[in-house]
Amino acid sequence: MLKSKTFLKKTRAGGVMKIVREHYLRDDIGCGAPGCAACDGAHEGPVLEPQPLDPASSLCPRPHYLLPDTNVLLHQILSVWRPGTWASVASSLRLPGSLETYVEQEQGENANDRNDRAIRVAAKWYNEHLKKMSAENHLQVIFITNDKKNKEKAIKEGIPAFTCEEYVKSLTANPELIDRLACLSEEGNEIESGRIIFSEHLPLSKLQQGIKSGTYVQGTFRASRENYLEATVWVHGDTEEDKEIILQGLKNLNRAVHEDIVAVELLPKNQWVAPSSVVLHDEGQNEDDVEKEEERERILKTAANEKMLKPTGRVVGIIKRNWRPYCGMLSKSDIKESRRHLFTPADRRIPRIRIETRQASALEGRRIIVAIDGWPRNSRYPNGHFVKNLGDVGDKETETEVLLLEHDVPHQPFSQAVLSFLPKMPWSITEKDMKDREDLRHLCVCSVDPPGCTDIDDALHCRDLGNGNLEVGVHIADVSHFIRPGNALDQESARRGTTVYLCEKRIDMVPELLSSNLCSLRCNVDRLAFSCIWEMNHNAEILKVRFTKSAINSKASLTYAEAQMRIDSAAMKDDITTSLRGLNKLAKILKKRRIEKGALTLSSPEVRFHMDSETHDPIDLQTKELRETNSMVEEFMLLANISVAKKIHEEFSEHALLRKHPAPPPSNYEILVKAAKSKNLEIKTDTAKSLADSLDRADSPTFPYLNTLLRILATRCMMQAVYFCSGMDNDFHHYGLASPIYTHFTSPIRRYADIIVHRLLAVAIGADCTYPELTDKHKLADLCKNLNFRHKMAQYAQRASVAFHTQLFFKSKGIVSEEAYILFVRKNAIVVLIPKYGLEGTVFFEEKDKPKPRLIYDDEIPSLKIEDTVFHIFDKVKVKIMLDSSNLQHQKIRMSLVEPEIPGVSIAADTPNMDIDEPERKKKKREK
C-alpha cells in the first residue's frame, strides 16, 4: 500500500516547488517469532531468539521478549542486556513500516512523542499477534521505558510496561545486574551535603550564540596526566599561535572530562596563568574534601614571568560529551556495608567515578570497566555504574586487555564476513595474476628485518647494469591485490588502520593468512609485489625511476645482525652479500645528502626485552642496538616513499594521500635552548637545517652522552606527523626529513595508508582501475582522520606495554641503583633517564608524612635547588629503582635519589622502602 503527502515549498529564488513524500507500507512482514503459524514463510533476514527471555522474574513469570524505548536503548545497551536479546529490537524497528503498525505524526505532536506512540503501537500489535500462537507457546512482549508518562499510557492501553530498574530488580536470580543500571539523571545520585561546587553549564543554544559572537570559544578538552587540577583546551579553527587555552582549578575545569568538546570563556589578562610545573595526582579518599582541593590550587598559582603566561579560561558549557567505558579499579569505601564506592580509572586524565555496587568485596583487587552516567553540580566526582569484570590486577592477559581497551585498539578476532574474502588455499600465482605485472623472480632480492619478524613488507636488490650505473629496487608486498575496495576485509582493515606491536603480542591489521603468509615476502617462495626501481650512478644520483607491479622470489630473509655480518665479512662474496654492500654504500651517500639538506637525526631510547621461554616473563632489559643495516633499509624506504609521493601527486593533485610533519612553533624549543645554555652550548632553531647543524656541533669531550640527551630532548619538541589529503591542505612539507613531499608506501601489511597509496599508484601507472571513494577528497580526509587517531593510539598502547613489562622486570629483579641523567626539572621533582635500560622516571622530593625539604625552582635556567644542592637539566645523578606496588591501581617504577647526597632527602643505595610492597604483605597476612 502506498501513502503519500504533498506540500509546496518556496525556493530561495522566489519560485514554488512541489514536494511529494511517499511511504510504502507492506502487509507481508513477519513478526520474527519462530513457530508463528500466521507469519510462516514471511520472515526476512534474522528472526527473534528461538528461546526468548525466561528469567526468574517476579514481574514477568512467562517467557517474553523485551521491547525497550529509544532512551533505554541508548542508556543501557552497553551494560545491562546480553547481546542476543537485541534481535527483538531489530524486528520492532522494522514494524513501523508495515501496514498494521504505521503511525503518522499528529498535529501538535512532536517527533519524540510520535516515536513513543509508534513503539507502543508495535508492542500492542506484538502482544495481540502472539496470542494467536498455541497456548504452550504463548509469548508476551514487555515494554521497557523510563519515561513516566510513556509507561502510564502503555499500561492504560493494556501493554505490560515497566521501568528498566523495576524489571532488573525483578530478576531475582541475577541481583548483580542492578549494579549495571545507568543513573537516570545527573541528580539521581547526589551527595548528601547538597553543597554546590560547580557553576551551571549553559544550554547549547546560549553556547552557540556565544561562540558565534566571539564571547566563547569551542575546543577539545585535554586533561593533564601530571596534574589533575590543570587542563588545556585545543581551540578549533583558531590561529596557530593561540590554539591552546589553559584551565586551572576544579571550578574552571567545571566537570569537563578528557576529550569532551567544550565552550570556554577567556579570563581577563590579569588572571592569566603559566602552565604549572607541579606534579599533582588525585589520591584522596574523601570525596567531599573540597577545602583540600582549594589548598592544592593555591600551590599552582605561584609568581611567573610575564612571558610564561598563557591565555587562560574556564569551561562554561559542554557541547559534546565524548565519554566511553573506562578501565580501572574499585577504591572500596572505608564505611562498613557501604554500597557507594569510588572507581579509579587507569588513565590519570579521567576523574574518579562514584558508583554503587553490592559486589565491592568481590571486585576489590580486580580490573573492572565502569561507564559515566552524569556529573551533578554538587558532586566532586561524576556518577557512573559498573559494566564488566576483566580479571585480576597484574595478570598479563588482564593488563593487556586493559591497555588495548584504554587505547581503543580494535582487537576482536576477524569475523567470518571478513575472512570470507581471503583467497582459498592452496594459493599460487596464476596467469591472470601476471597480467600487467613484471616477472622479477630472477633478481637477487633479499629482506632485512628485526629478529622474529613474520610480516615482511619489504625487500631490496642492487645490481650492476653494465653501463656504469646501478639498478636498485625496493619491492613492497602487494597487499592491495588481495584486499579489494569496499568489501568487508577492506572495511575492517580501514577501521583498524594499523598493526599494533606489543611486547609479547601483535594485533594485526589484516588476517594472519595475509600478514604472515601470502603477503609476507619470505625467502624462497613466489610473492606478488609492487616495485619501485631506480637507475642510479655510483654517487647515488637518480637517473631514472619506474614503478611496476611484479612477482619476486626473495633469496634470503635476514636479520639486521646477519646482514651486517655479511657486509663486514671479507670472506663472503656471494650475490646477496654483493647486493647488500652496494645498497649500504649508496645508503651512506643518500643519508649524508639528506642531512646536508637539513634532515634531523633525533634520538629516542628504545628497549628490547628478553623473555623466559617458559613463563614469558621479562628476564633482561636492554636498549636496542642500531647497526649500519638499520640505516641502510631506512634510507631506501624513505627514498621509495618520496618517489611515490611525487608520482601520485603528479597524477592526483587533489586526491593524493600524503604525510606531513609540521614545523614546531618556537615556544616548543624553549626547554631545549635553555637546557643547552645551562651547559654553555647554543642551539639555533630558526630552521630545521640550523637545528641539525647546532645538534651536530653540540659536543662535550668530558660528557660524550650529552649529544644523545640533546637529541632526545629535541625529539620531545617535535610535532606529530600526520596523514592528509593533498586537495585539503597547502603545506606538504615534512620538517623532520627536510622533504617537500612525502607519503607512506613501504608497509601495506601493517598500515592502511600504504594500501590507499598503492591503489593510487596502480591507477597512475595503469595497473588497476579507480573507484569513486579513491578520488573523493572529503572521504579521503575522513579516512586520514581515523588513520591519524589509530596511529597515535597504537604508539600509546606500545608505550603502555613497555611500561607494564618494565614493571614485571623490576618486580623479579628487586631494588637496583643506576646512573641517570636529568631530562626535566619540576617544582617538586626531577625527571631522569637511565641509559642502561632506556628507562624514564620521576624522582619526587615531597612525600606524604615526611618532612618537606626546602625547594627553590627557577624556570628561566631551568633549575631546582634542594636545600643547598642545585640540579640542572642533563646533570648526572644516581637513583635507586624499585617497583612501587603500594597503589595497585597505578603500580609504577619508583625512583629515589642516592647521589648526590642530601641529608634528609637522598637515601643509601641498599636502604629498603618499607611501604613499597605493603599490598603484598597484607595479602600474605590475610592468607595466614
XYZ file of C-alpha atoms in Angstrom, residues 2-262:
261
model
C 1.252 3.493 -0.853
C 0.626 6.544 1.337
C 1.743 9.952 0.135
C 1.876 13.505 1.434
C 2.136 16.553 -0.836
C 3.140 20.089 0.124
C 4.520 23.233 -1.530
C 7.837 24.860 -0.621
C 9.099 28.302 -1.571
C 12.606 28.336 -3.095
C 15.326 30.967 -2.489
C 14.760 32.316 -5.995
C 11.126 33.049 -5.127
C 9.623 30.118 -7.033
C 7.384 27.356 -5.686
C 8.438 23.705 -5.536
C 6.023 20.793 -5.140
C 7.298 18.125 -2.722
C 5.764 14.638 -2.594
C 6.725 12.228 0.207
C 5.742 8.599 -0.253
C 5.540 5.788 2.330
C 5.353 2.235 1.036
C 3.540 0.127 3.629
C 3.800 -3.652 3.420
C 1.488 -6.342 4.730
C 3.927 -9.234 4.251
C 6.482 -8.593 7.018
C 6.642 -11.435 9.530
C 6.679 -10.901 13.293
C 10.042 -12.658 13.638
C 8.899 -15.146 16.272
C 9.938 -18.729 15.357
C 6.978 -21.115 15.166
C 4.402 -18.410 14.428
C 1.920 -20.087 12.049
C 0.402 -16.760 10.940
C 3.774 -15.477 9.657
C 5.220 -18.748 8.373
C 7.287 -18.001 5.267
C 7.035 -14.229 5.705
C 10.238 -13.808 7.726
C 13.021 -11.829 6.072
C 16.567 -11.868 7.442
C 17.219 -12.645 11.121
C 14.354 -13.790 13.364
C 13.930 -13.440 17.112
C 15.693 -15.737 19.578
C 14.168 -19.249 19.425
C 14.324 -19.248 23.259
C 13.002 -15.893 24.470
C 13.880 -14.497 27.881
C 12.685 -16.839 30.599
C 14.445 -15.450 33.669
C 13.283 -15.814 37.236
C 11.369 -12.525 37.053
C 8.861 -11.846 39.795
C 7.066 -9.387 37.471
C 7.006 -11.443 34.242
C 6.939 -15.183 35.044
C 6.064 -16.195 31.437
C 8.629 -16.397 28.572
C 8.821 -12.979 26.962
C 10.602 -10.615 24.603
C 11.703 -7.133 25.655
C 10.844 -4.040 23.640
C 12.843 -1.050 25.039
C 12.108 2.520 24.019
C 14.864 4.542 22.352
C 16.123 6.201 25.564
C 16.530 2.875 27.372
C 18.299 1.554 24.301
C 20.767 4.472 24.328
C 21.458 4.417 28.070
C 21.619 0.687 28.758
C 22.801 -1.027 25.584
C 26.430 -1.006 26.761
C 25.910 -2.536 30.123
C 22.774 -4.484 31.017
C 21.454 -6.877 28.405
C 23.230 -9.745 26.748
C 23.867 -9.094 23.013
C 21.473 -11.824 21.791
C 18.352 -10.115 23.102
C 18.674 -7.204 20.685
C 17.159 -9.259 17.846
C 13.757 -8.191 19.191
C 14.753 -4.566 18.759
C 15.786 -5.093 15.126
C 12.408 -6.608 14.383
C 10.449 -3.920 16.206
C 12.326 -1.166 14.383
C 11.094 -2.670 11.110
C 7.486 -2.904 12.197
C 6.501 0.789 11.936
C 6.977 0.419 8.169
C 4.320 -2.300 7.979
C 0.665 -1.710 7.252
C -0.640 -2.566 10.735
C 1.896 -0.588 12.779
C 2.493 2.544 10.700
C 1.968 5.722 12.776
C 1.646 9.196 11.287
C 2.695 12.259 13.263
C -0.415 14.028 14.524
C -0.941 17.775 14.523
C 0.800 19.352 17.517
C 2.668 16.121 18.309
C 6.456 16.357 18.484
C 8.779 13.755 16.917
C 9.680 12.203 20.278
C 6.047 11.683 21.263
C 5.307 10.220 17.826
C 8.196 7.741 18.240
C 6.981 6.745 21.725
C 3.472 6.144 20.342
C 4.897 4.121 17.427
C 6.759 1.799 19.816
C 3.617 1.371 21.959
C 1.610 0.514 18.829
C 4.276 -2.051 17.892
C 4.220 -3.547 21.423
C 0.410 -3.807 21.402
C 0.424 -5.338 17.914
C 3.007 -7.879 19.007
C 1.037 -8.979 22.079
C -2.208 -9.305 20.087
C -0.435 -11.145 17.288
C 1.448 -13.602 19.536
C -1.802 -14.620 21.224
C -2.586 -16.500 18.010
C 0.183 -18.980 18.819
C -0.695 -22.167 20.723
C -1.239 -21.906 24.484
C 2.089 -23.564 25.358
C 3.952 -21.214 23.016
C 2.075 -18.107 24.098
C 4.702 -15.393 24.367
C 4.497 -11.893 25.772
C 6.186 -8.633 24.783
C 7.212 -6.447 27.726
C 7.602 -2.720 27.093
C 10.590 -1.169 28.942
C 10.613 2.606 29.411
C 11.966 5.059 31.976
C 9.542 7.741 30.815
C 6.792 8.010 33.455
C 4.124 9.331 31.055
C 5.018 6.793 28.375
C 4.677 3.955 30.899
C 1.313 5.248 32.150
C -0.034 5.447 28.574
C 1.228 1.919 27.826
C -0.483 0.425 30.898
C -3.691 2.315 30.027
C -3.518 0.736 26.540
C -3.176 -2.733 28.065
C 0.556 -3.155 27.371
C 2.683 -4.756 30.139
C 5.213 -1.996 30.905
C 7.968 -1.488 33.488
C 10.866 0.828 34.073
C 14.337 -0.546 33.491
C 15.033 -0.562 37.232
C 11.746 -2.340 38.052
C 12.423 -5.082 35.539
C 16.073 -5.624 36.525
C 15.200 -5.731 40.244
C 12.634 -8.417 39.457
C 15.390 -10.745 38.174
C 15.918 -12.494 41.492
C 18.459 -14.947 40.039
C 20.710 -12.113 38.825
C 20.934 -9.461 41.570
C 24.342 -8.308 40.229
C 22.596 -6.750 37.200
C 21.327 -3.934 39.436
C 24.910 -2.618 39.574
C 24.853 -2.170 35.810
C 21.893 0.179 35.735
C 22.790 3.631 34.457
C 21.773 6.612 36.611
C 18.697 8.144 35.037
C 19.757 11.736 35.601
C 22.618 13.787 36.970
C 20.548 14.396 40.085
C 19.923 10.692 40.666
C 22.840 10.036 42.979
C 23.858 13.317 44.524
C 25.995 13.510 47.625
C 24.100 14.224 50.792
C 25.729 17.589 51.537
C 23.883 19.210 48.627
C 26.522 21.968 48.512
C 27.014 23.490 45.070
C 30.628 23.027 43.941
C 30.428 23.851 40.231
C 28.708 26.570 38.215
C 25.809 25.571 35.986
C 26.537 24.612 32.375
C 24.905 26.980 29.901
C 22.350 25.479 27.482
C 23.536 24.616 23.971
C 21.564 27.464 22.352
C 23.380 30.075 24.514
C 26.734 28.419 23.879
C 26.199 28.534 20.115
C 25.217 32.202 20.274
C 28.280 32.970 22.420
C 30.639 31.136 20.061
C 29.137 32.945 17.076
C 29.551 36.351 18.762
C 33.082 35.556 19.981
C 32.181 35.608 23.692
C 33.144 31.925 23.991
C 35.484 29.639 22.054
C 34.936 25.993 21.209
C 37.612 23.341 21.621
C 38.648 19.878 22.773
C 39.263 19.465 26.498
C 42.572 17.728 27.222
C 43.242 16.825 30.835
C 46.798 16.658 32.153
C 48.360 13.331 33.138
C 50.675 15.036 35.636
C 48.283 17.476 37.304
C 44.607 16.661 37.861
C 43.837 20.339 38.567
C 45.068 21.508 35.161
C 43.950 21.012 31.559
C 44.229 22.652 28.163
C 41.587 23.300 25.540
C 42.673 22.947 21.934
C 40.640 25.585 20.111
C 39.028 24.569 16.825
C 39.867 26.663 13.766
C 41.869 29.275 15.643
C 45.196 30.825 14.696
C 48.366 28.755 15.123
C 49.676 30.913 17.965
C 46.556 30.909 20.151
C 45.347 27.354 19.774
C 45.757 26.357 23.410
C 43.898 27.775 26.412
C 44.963 26.800 29.939
C 42.434 25.857 32.607
C 43.469 25.628 36.252
C 41.414 24.653 39.292
C 38.390 22.406 39.779
C 35.823 25.161 39.288
C 37.354 26.305 35.993
C 37.534 22.708 34.737
C 33.810 22.606 35.609
C 33.047 18.884 35.164
C 34.618 18.526 31.712
C 36.149 15.106 31.000
C 39.134 14.369 28.741
C 38.232 14.655 25.009
C 34.882 16.435 25.622
C 34.057 19.262 23.213
C 33.607 22.314 25.436
